[in-house]
PDB file of C-alpha atoms in Angstrom:
ATOM      1  CA  MET K   9      23.657  19.396 -17.440  1.00  0.00           C
ATOM      2  CA  LYS K  10      24.510  15.707 -16.879  1.00  0.00           C
ATOM      3  CA  LYS K  11      23.554  15.997 -13.192  1.00  0.00           C
ATOM      4  CA  LEU K  12      20.209  17.566 -14.098  1.00  0.00           C
ATOM      5  CA  LEU K  13      19.515  14.797 -16.610  1.00  0.00           C
ATOM      6  CA  LEU K  14      20.534  12.116 -14.090  1.00  0.00           C
ATOM      7  CA  CYS K  15      18.360  13.658 -11.345  1.00  0.00           C
ATOM      8  CA  THR K  16      15.407  13.837 -13.733  1.00  0.00           C
ATOM      9  CA  LEU K  17      15.890  10.204 -14.757  1.00  0.00           C
ATOM     10  CA  ILE K  18      16.190   9.000 -11.139  1.00  0.00           C
ATOM     11  CA  PHE K  19      13.119  10.997 -10.099  1.00  0.00           C
ATOM     12  CA  SER K  20      11.025   9.648 -12.972  1.00  0.00           C
ATOM     13  CA  LEU K  21      12.089   6.055 -12.247  1.00  0.00           C
ATOM     14  CA  HIS K  22      11.401   6.520  -8.549  1.00  0.00           C
ATOM     15  CA  SER K  23       7.987   8.070  -9.155  1.00  0.00           C
ATOM     16  CA  ASN K  24       7.055   5.142 -11.405  1.00  0.00           C
ATOM     17  CA  LEU K  25       7.998   2.696  -8.674  1.00  0.00           C
ATOM     18  CA  ILE K  26       5.866   4.397  -6.025  1.00  0.00           C
ATOM     19  CA  ALA K  27       2.613   2.473  -5.716  1.00  0.00           C
ATOM     20  CA  LYS K  28      -0.610   4.400  -6.067  1.00  0.00           C
ATOM     21  CA  LYS K  29      -2.464   4.307  -2.780  1.00  0.00           C
ATOM     22  CA  ILE K  30      -6.007   5.626  -2.744  1.00  0.00           C
ATOM     23  CA  TYR K  31      -8.630   6.042  -0.035  1.00  0.00           C
ATOM     24  CA  CYS K  32     -12.275   6.834  -0.833  1.00  0.00           C
ATOM     25  CA  GLN K  33     -15.580   6.704   0.885  1.00  0.00           C
ATOM     26  CA  PHE K  34     -18.318   5.086  -1.152  1.00  0.00           C
ATOM     27  CA  GLU K  35     -22.071   5.023  -1.322  1.00  0.00           C
ATOM     28  CA  GLU K  36     -23.961   2.215  -2.991  1.00  0.00           C
ATOM     29  CA  VAL K  37     -27.399   3.170  -4.283  1.00  0.00           C
ATOM     30  CA  TYR K  38     -29.792   0.371  -5.204  1.00  0.00           C
ATOM     31  CA  GLN K  39     -32.772   0.601  -7.551  1.00  0.00           C
ATOM     32  CA  ASN K  40     -35.205   0.397  -4.602  1.00  0.00           C
ATOM     33  CA  GLY K  41     -33.602   3.488  -3.011  1.00  0.00           C
ATOM     34  CA  GLU K  42     -31.668   1.594  -0.340  1.00  0.00           C
ATOM     35  CA  THR K  43     -28.124   2.826   0.294  1.00  0.00           C
ATOM     36  CA  GLN K  44     -24.992   1.499   1.980  1.00  0.00           C
ATOM     37  CA  GLN K  45     -21.873   3.466   2.878  1.00  0.00           C
ATOM     38  CA  GLY K  46     -18.310   2.442   3.465  1.00  0.00           C
ATOM     39  CA  GLN K  47     -14.699   2.978   2.538  1.00  0.00           C
ATOM     40  CA  ILE K  48     -12.378   1.566  -0.069  1.00  0.00           C
ATOM     41  CA  LEU K  49      -8.606   1.278   0.114  1.00  0.00           C
ATOM     42  CA  LEU K  50      -6.526   0.612  -2.983  1.00  0.00           C
ATOM     43  CA  PHE K  51      -2.864  -0.377  -2.757  1.00  0.00           C
ATOM     44  CA  ASP K  52      -1.191  -1.702  -5.914  1.00  0.00           C
ATOM     45  CA  GLU K  53      -3.454  -4.594  -6.907  1.00  0.00           C
ATOM     46  CA  LYS K  54      -4.920  -5.040  -3.442  1.00  0.00           C
ATOM     47  CA  LEU K  55      -8.321  -3.717  -2.455  1.00  0.00           C
ATOM     48  CA  ARG K  56     -10.279  -3.383   0.744  1.00  0.00           C
ATOM     49  CA  TYR K  57     -14.006  -2.667   0.360  1.00  0.00           C
ATOM     50  CA  GLU K  58     -15.463  -2.134   3.816  1.00  0.00           C
ATOM     51  CA  TYR K  59     -19.061  -1.409   4.742  1.00  0.00           C
ATOM     52  CA  PHE K  60     -19.581   0.833   7.780  1.00  0.00           C
ATOM     53  CA  ASP K  61     -22.631  -1.180   8.876  1.00  0.00           C
ATOM     54  CA  GLU K  62     -21.627  -3.629  11.637  1.00  0.00           C
ATOM     55  CA  ASN K  63     -24.103  -6.177  10.262  1.00  0.00           C
ATOM     56  CA  LEU K  64     -22.317  -6.295   6.912  1.00  0.00           C
ATOM     57  CA  PHE K  65     -18.768  -7.222   5.977  1.00  0.00           C
ATOM     58  CA  THR K  66     -15.428  -6.222   4.499  1.00  0.00           C
ATOM     59  CA  LEU K  67     -14.118  -7.605   1.231  1.00  0.00           C
ATOM     60  CA  LEU K  68     -10.396  -8.024   0.618  1.00  0.00           C
ATOM     61  CA  PHE K  69      -9.127  -8.633  -2.896  1.00  0.00           C
ATOM     62  CA  VAL K  70      -5.555  -9.897  -2.536  1.00  0.00           C
ATOM     63  CA  ASN K  71      -3.501 -12.016  -4.952  1.00  0.00           C
ATOM     64  CA  GLU K  72      -6.542 -12.348  -7.234  1.00  0.00           C
ATOM     65  CA  ASN K  73      -8.562 -13.905  -4.423  1.00  0.00           C
ATOM     66  CA  LEU K  74     -11.611 -12.380  -2.792  1.00  0.00           C
ATOM     67  CA  PHE K  75     -12.155 -12.823   0.944  1.00  0.00           C
ATOM     68  CA  GLN K  76     -15.167 -11.796   3.010  1.00  0.00           C
ATOM     69  CA  ILE K  77     -14.710 -10.826   6.673  1.00  0.00           C
ATOM     70  CA  GLU K  78     -17.723 -10.252   8.917  1.00  0.00           C
ATOM     71  CA  ASN K  79     -17.603  -6.802  10.526  1.00  0.00           C
ATOM     72  CA  LYS K  80     -19.032  -8.080  13.822  1.00  0.00           C
ATOM     73  CA  LYS K  81     -16.764 -11.143  13.940  1.00  0.00           C
ATOM     74  CA  PRO K  82     -13.551 -10.365  12.033  1.00  0.00           C
ATOM     75  CA  HIS K  83     -12.138 -13.806  12.832  1.00  0.00           C
ATOM     76  CA  ARG K  84     -14.752 -15.242  10.432  1.00  0.00           C
ATOM     77  CA  THR K  85     -13.216 -15.186   6.983  1.00  0.00           C
ATOM     78  CA  LYS K  86     -14.300 -17.005   3.884  1.00  0.00           C
ATOM     79  CA  LEU K  87     -13.023 -17.245   0.355  1.00  0.00           C
ATOM     80  CA  VAL K  88     -15.705 -16.052  -2.103  1.00  0.00           C
ATOM     81  CA  ASN K  89     -14.107 -16.520  -5.494  1.00  0.00           C
ATOM     82  CA  ASN K  90     -17.271 -18.023  -6.991  1.00  0.00           C
ATOM     83  CA  TYR K  91     -19.105 -14.688  -7.490  1.00  0.00           C
ATOM     84  CA  PRO K  92     -18.085 -13.580 -10.988  1.00  0.00           C
ATOM     85  CA  ILE K  93     -19.661 -10.096 -10.863  1.00  0.00           C
ATOM     86  CA  ILE K  94     -17.843  -9.231  -7.618  1.00  0.00           C
ATOM     87  CA  ASN K  95     -14.575 -10.550  -9.003  1.00  0.00           C
ATOM     88  CA  ASP K  96     -15.065  -8.479 -12.163  1.00  0.00           C
ATOM     89  CA  LEU K  97     -15.713  -5.319 -10.132  1.00  0.00           C
ATOM     90  CA  PHE K  98     -12.537  -5.820  -8.136  1.00  0.00           C
ATOM     91  CA  LEU K  99     -10.513  -6.565 -11.240  1.00  0.00           C
ATOM     92  CA  ILE K 100     -11.722  -3.271 -12.735  1.00  0.00           C
ATOM     93  CA  TYR K 101     -10.640  -1.419  -9.577  1.00  0.00           C
ATOM     94  CA  SER K 102      -7.244  -3.075  -9.631  1.00  0.00           C
ATOM     95  CA  LYS K 103      -6.602  -2.113 -13.273  1.00  0.00           C
ATOM     96  CA  PHE K 104      -7.177   1.617 -12.751  1.00  0.00           C
ATOM     97  CA  PRO K 105      -6.357   3.850 -14.630  1.00  0.00           C
ATOM     98  CA  ASP K 106      -6.308   1.430 -17.574  1.00  0.00           C
ATOM     99  CA  ILE K 107     -10.045   0.799 -17.643  1.00  0.00           C
ATOM    100  CA  LYS K 108     -12.765   0.940 -20.268  1.00  0.00           C
ATOM    101  CA  LYS K 109     -16.104   2.769 -20.024  1.00  0.00           C
ATOM    102  CA  SER K 110     -18.147  -0.410 -20.313  1.00  0.00           C
ATOM    103  CA  TYR K 111     -17.720  -4.101 -19.537  1.00  0.00           C
ATOM    104  CA  LYS K 112     -20.229  -6.718 -20.641  1.00  0.00           C
ATOM    105  CA  GLN K 113     -20.310 -10.210 -19.205  1.00  0.00           C
ATOM    106  CA  ASP K 114     -22.834 -13.041 -19.062  1.00  0.00           C
ATOM    107  CA  GLY K 115     -26.092 -11.303 -18.190  1.00  0.00           C
ATOM    108  CA  TYR K 116     -24.764  -8.026 -16.797  1.00  0.00           C
ATOM    109  CA  GLU K 117     -23.035  -4.795 -17.773  1.00  0.00           C
ATOM    110  CA  ILE K 118     -20.711  -2.587 -15.748  1.00  0.00           C
ATOM    111  CA  LEU K 119     -20.495   1.094 -16.722  1.00  0.00           C
ATOM    112  CA  VAL K 120     -17.576   3.199 -15.471  1.00  0.00           C
ATOM    113  CA  ASP K 121     -17.399   6.995 -15.052  1.00  0.00           C
ATOM    114  CA  LYS K 122     -13.864   8.215 -14.431  1.00  0.00           C
ATOM    115  CA  HIS K 123     -13.083  11.247 -12.329  1.00  0.00           C
ATOM    116  CA  SER K 124     -10.343  12.691 -14.526  1.00  0.00           C
ATOM    117  CA  SER K 125      -7.201  10.575 -14.174  1.00  0.00           C
ATOM    118  CA  PHE K 126      -7.361  10.257 -10.392  1.00  0.00           C
ATOM    119  CA  PHE K 127      -9.944   7.571  -9.691  1.00  0.00           C
ATOM    120  CA  ILE K 128     -13.344   6.221 -10.593  1.00  0.00           C
ATOM    121  CA  LYS K 129     -16.254   8.579  -9.981  1.00  0.00           C
ATOM    122  CA  ARG K 130     -19.064   6.020 -10.338  1.00  0.00           C
ATOM    123  CA  LEU K 131     -19.700   2.412 -11.268  1.00  0.00           C
ATOM    124  CA  ALA K 132     -23.090   1.203 -12.423  1.00  0.00           C
ATOM    125  CA  VAL K 133     -24.011  -2.473 -12.510  1.00  0.00           C
ATOM    126  CA  LYS K 134     -26.992  -3.381 -14.658  1.00  0.00           C
ATOM    127  CA  SER K 135     -28.584  -6.809 -14.915  1.00  0.00           C
ATOM    128  CA  LYS K 136     -31.959  -8.510 -14.536  1.00  0.00           C
ATOM    129  CA  GLN K 137     -31.174  -9.306 -10.896  1.00  0.00           C
ATOM    130  CA  LEU K 138     -29.294  -6.166  -9.835  1.00  0.00           C
ATOM    131  CA  ASN K 139     -29.230  -2.459 -10.657  1.00  0.00           C
ATOM    132  CA  LEU K 140     -26.728  -0.617  -8.519  1.00  0.00           C
ATOM    133  CA  SER K 141     -24.614   2.548  -8.620  1.00  0.00           C
ATOM    134  CA  ILE K 142     -21.479   2.925  -6.540  1.00  0.00           C
ATOM    135  CA  HIS K 143     -20.376   6.531  -6.021  1.00  0.00           C
ATOM    136  CA  PHE K 144     -16.815   7.211  -4.848  1.00  0.00           C
ATOM    137  CA  LEU K 145     -16.554  10.277  -2.633  1.00  0.00           C
ATOM    138  CA  GLU K 146     -13.689  12.281  -1.144  1.00  0.00           C
ATOM    139  CA  CYS K 147     -11.013  10.221  -2.873  1.00  0.00           C
ATOM    140  CA  GLU K 148      -7.437  11.055  -2.033  1.00  0.00           C
ATOM    141  CA  GLU K 149      -3.988   9.606  -2.243  1.00  0.00           C
ATOM    142  CA  LYS K 150      -2.908   8.450   1.208  1.00  0.00           C
ATOM    143  CA  ILE K 151      -0.223   6.478   2.912  1.00  0.00           C
ATOM    144  CA  ILE K 152      -1.812   3.065   3.399  1.00  0.00           C
ATOM    145  CA  GLN K 153       0.094   0.258   5.036  1.00  0.00           C
ATOM    146  CA  LYS K 154      -0.011  -3.282   3.664  1.00  0.00           C
ATOM    147  CA  LYS K 155      -1.233  -4.637   7.009  1.00  0.00           C
ATOM    148  CA  TYR K 156      -4.747  -3.364   6.230  1.00  0.00           C
ATOM    149  CA  PHE K 157      -5.027  -5.963   3.460  1.00  0.00           C
ATOM    150  CA  ASN K 158      -4.466  -8.948   5.763  1.00  0.00           C
ATOM    151  CA  PHE K 159      -7.270 -11.000   7.249  1.00  0.00           C
ATOM    152  CA  ASN K 160      -5.163 -12.879   9.783  1.00  0.00           C
ATOM    153  CA  PRO K 161      -4.932 -10.786  11.832  1.00  0.00           C
ATOM    154  CA  PHE K 162      -7.621  -8.434  10.542  1.00  0.00           C
ATOM    155  CA  ILE K 163      -6.809  -4.851  11.517  1.00  0.00           C
ATOM    156  CA  ASP K 164      -9.395  -2.067  11.583  1.00  0.00           C
ATOM    157  CA  TYR K 165      -8.661   0.878   9.323  1.00  0.00           C
ATOM    158  CA  VAL K 166      -9.525   4.272  10.743  1.00  0.00           C
ATOM    159  CA  PRO K 167      -8.734   7.121   8.322  1.00  0.00           C
ATOM    160  CA  SER K 168      -6.554   9.873   9.691  1.00  0.00           C
TER     161      SER K 168
END
């Protein structure tokens, strides 16, 4: 009985220490009908939001800093902490599953639809300047290495 209790305790402690690692594809849908696709990687409080379009970029949210890396020229990296709505979106992602259904800030609102307890199903951003829905598709827990959240060197992530 003691061994069973000890094994249960060790397993529960170990499972709480395992970081949640999630991979999803996403589709952004803008009010004018334009769409963009990409992939998102979540590892602890690190995020990688990568557009598939070579003319766009990848965003890395690491240590509460947001970096933008050009997809065509990954050696070009810039810190973009001065965009409050983007920072708020990434902070919501990093707090999952402890998120609310609605967040209101100066001039915009972010609505969140959860997909059970696994991940976010959809985010909607509403403001005078921007109306956007981000749909998360084919989300799954995956083994994701920390190296994919570095920008120097920046390493391409190809899902397996």
